[in-house]
């Protein structure tokens, strides 16, 4: 979980030129920072799946279906992130190969670039948007039911997951933008849960629970 903050936030900041300059593909470019951001997102994908795989043997003692759902949701999230990375890498490749010689077709190339950025934006909505809502709902519930985390912290995930899911529905229907203050407010519980999950496990470790001894769910 800690890797989520270490990789995703810097990556989003590094992506700024390609995400916000509609003519990025025609300009001088900032390819090195885009490539670094993509590398950070690859690490994010690995850590997302790694957390789910590590947690699965423990969580399945409480509910194998929910634990498997958590793994599946993490995989889908990472897949969406990967598609977004490929889209932005494609912008970098086209800028390097065609921008200097495109001539009168510059407008068409700019449209292609904007389309690839749009693909990234939608994968960001689907992966770190909808899937994170599912992730945190499942993980929060399992942390609550197993007692591996303090109930108050676990409930933040149970509440935050549906909130961010609902928030992304609002984005899909155009109620507000994905980077708007409204979307940010809805994301606060998820941010708090994932940060507290990482910090609590690093500082305290899991609380004593029957699932750690391998006892079946009651």
XYZ file of C-alpha atoms in Angstrom:
218
model
C 0.000 0.000 0.000
C 2.828 2.397 0.798
C 4.109 1.911 -2.750
C 0.812 3.325 -4.022
C 1.671 6.763 -2.676
C 5.376 6.536 -3.526
C 4.655 5.727 -7.179
C 1.218 7.022 -8.173
C 1.435 10.615 -6.912
C 4.871 11.382 -8.451
C 3.771 9.673 -11.674
C 0.708 11.887 -11.968
C 2.842 14.990 -11.435
C 5.402 13.850 -14.005
C 2.661 13.156 -16.558
C 1.406 16.760 -16.354
C 2.880 17.987 -19.705
C 1.422 15.179 -21.813
C -1.940 15.211 -20.037
C -2.549 18.948 -20.227
C -0.790 20.130 -23.412
C -3.075 19.253 -26.326
C -0.195 19.766 -28.768
C 2.391 17.861 -26.759
C 2.855 15.359 -29.555
C 3.940 18.164 -31.912
C 6.344 19.916 -29.542
C 9.801 19.396 -28.122
C 8.373 17.043 -25.518
C 9.467 15.981 -22.042
C 9.975 12.339 -22.892
C 12.333 11.475 -20.041
C 9.865 12.522 -17.355
C 7.030 10.684 -19.143
C 9.141 7.527 -19.304
C 10.013 7.872 -15.605
C 6.326 8.272 -14.765
C 5.496 5.167 -16.786
C 8.196 3.216 -14.953
C 6.714 4.297 -11.621
C 3.312 3.070 -12.774
C 4.805 -0.285 -13.724
C 6.102 -0.533 -10.152
C 2.610 0.434 -8.986
C 1.085 -2.403 -11.004
C 3.531 -4.891 -9.510
C 2.919 -3.674 -5.952
C -0.872 -3.724 -6.386
C -0.885 -7.353 -7.431
C 1.807 -8.198 -4.882
C -0.317 -6.871 -1.992
C -3.314 -8.906 -3.141
C -1.283 -12.094 -3.553
C 0.352 -11.706 -0.135
C -2.984 -10.986 1.565
C -4.917 -13.779 -0.146
C -3.737 -16.737 2.008
C -4.747 -14.822 5.140
C -8.014 -13.329 3.931
C -9.314 -16.561 2.387
C -9.534 -18.028 5.896
C -12.335 -15.530 6.500
C -13.967 -15.685 3.055
C -12.358 -17.287 0.042
C -14.834 -15.622 -2.339
C -14.182 -12.125 -1.021
C -10.426 -12.731 -0.908
C -10.482 -13.945 -4.514
C -12.610 -10.941 -5.467
C -9.981 -8.667 -3.933
C -7.219 -10.321 -5.972
C -9.313 -10.098 -9.151
C -10.114 -6.423 -8.599
C -6.441 -5.625 -8.036
C -5.536 -7.414 -11.256
C -8.173 -5.492 -13.212
C -6.930 -2.225 -11.682
C -3.350 -2.998 -12.692
C -4.465 -4.003 -16.186
C -6.218 -0.654 -16.629
C -3.097 1.157 -15.423
C -1.042 -0.834 -17.946
C -3.310 0.165 -20.826
C -2.917 3.811 -19.791
C 0.864 3.455 -19.705
C 0.887 1.965 -23.222
C -1.284 4.844 -24.474
C 1.116 7.496 -23.176
C 4.151 5.576 -24.388
C 2.487 5.638 -27.814
C 2.294 9.443 -27.635
C 6.023 9.575 -26.898
C 6.808 7.200 -29.772
C 4.700 9.106 -32.294
C 6.147 12.424 -31.189
C 9.678 11.131 -31.693
C 9.032 9.378 -35.006
C 6.597 11.694 -36.779
C 6.358 15.142 -35.203
C 9.365 16.586 -37.044
C 8.204 15.462 -40.505
C 4.418 15.490 -40.312
C 4.033 18.873 -42.048
C 0.492 19.576 -43.183
C -0.811 16.553 -41.271
C 0.069 18.098 -37.914
C -3.604 18.507 -37.038
C -4.272 14.809 -37.594
C -1.292 13.838 -35.449
C -2.491 16.161 -32.681
C -5.892 14.456 -32.770
C -4.225 11.054 -32.453
C -2.244 12.335 -29.482
C -5.353 13.658 -27.770
C -7.146 10.357 -28.402
C -4.333 8.425 -26.717
C -4.403 10.785 -23.743
C -8.187 10.301 -23.556
C -7.623 6.534 -23.381
C -5.253 7.083 -20.470
C -7.766 9.312 -18.704
C -10.528 6.728 -18.999
C -8.272 3.897 -17.827
C -7.376 6.106 -14.850
C -11.080 6.410 -14.101
C -11.717 2.689 -14.444
C -8.598 1.426 -12.642
C -7.588 3.786 -9.825
C -11.215 4.953 -9.812
C -13.857 2.237 -9.837
C -11.543 -0.665 -8.980
C -10.057 1.139 -5.989
C -13.591 1.531 -4.648
C -14.110 -2.222 -4.886
C -10.649 -2.919 -3.450
C -11.143 -0.798 -0.366
C -14.674 -2.031 0.289
C -13.529 -5.670 0.217
C -10.321 -5.103 2.138
C -11.992 -2.851 4.697
C -14.754 -5.393 5.329
C -12.257 -8.252 5.656
C -10.067 -6.218 8.008
C -13.152 -5.456 10.098
C -14.521 -8.995 10.194
C -11.148 -10.582 10.988
C -10.100 -7.950 13.508
C -6.678 -7.610 11.895
C -7.008 -3.814 12.075
C -8.785 -1.576 14.593
C -12.502 -1.508 13.671
C -12.551 2.265 13.248
C -9.779 2.224 10.640
C -11.322 -0.740 8.827
C -14.682 1.030 8.619
C -13.040 3.943 6.818
C -12.382 1.524 3.953
C -15.917 0.132 4.091
C -17.299 3.660 3.808
C -14.658 5.094 1.485
C -14.893 2.350 -1.141
C -18.551 2.970 -2.070
C -18.019 6.744 -1.827
C -15.257 6.837 -4.420
C -17.192 4.389 -6.610
C -20.201 6.696 -6.503
C -17.936 9.663 -7.168
C -16.627 8.093 -10.371
C -20.205 7.489 -11.537
C -20.680 11.237 -11.188
C -17.584 11.804 -13.337
C -18.861 9.417 -16.015
C -22.142 11.328 -16.287
C -20.412 14.700 -16.366
C -21.477 16.012 -12.958
C -17.901 17.190 -12.313
C -14.378 16.540 -13.550
C -12.128 13.722 -12.414
C -9.640 16.234 -11.001
C -12.275 18.560 -9.485
C -12.427 19.453 -5.797
C -15.665 17.445 -5.482
C -13.946 14.287 -6.721
C -11.067 15.023 -4.354
C -13.372 15.271 -1.351
C -14.941 11.889 -2.162
C -11.454 10.377 -2.385
C -10.354 11.492 1.098
C -11.664 8.404 2.985
C -9.893 6.092 0.521
C -6.677 8.057 0.946
C -6.998 7.850 4.736
C -7.755 4.116 4.685
C -4.909 3.135 2.394
C -2.439 5.344 4.257
C -3.571 4.017 7.649
C -3.451 0.417 6.373
C 0.179 0.833 5.282
C 1.289 2.773 8.354
C -0.503 0.508 10.829
C 1.016 -2.642 9.356
C 4.505 -1.131 9.251
C 4.356 0.238 12.806
C 2.135 -2.264 14.618
C 1.582 -5.271 12.386
C -1.663 -7.227 12.336
C -3.676 -7.447 15.512
C -4.093 -10.935 17.023
C -6.808 -12.783 15.094
C -8.051 -16.310 14.638
C -7.272 -16.153 10.914
C -3.546 -15.808 11.661
C -3.608 -19.187 13.384
C -5.382 -20.782 10.461
C -8.683 -21.287 12.246
C -11.666 -21.386 9.871
C -14.277 -18.638 9.844
C -17.136 -19.079 12.266
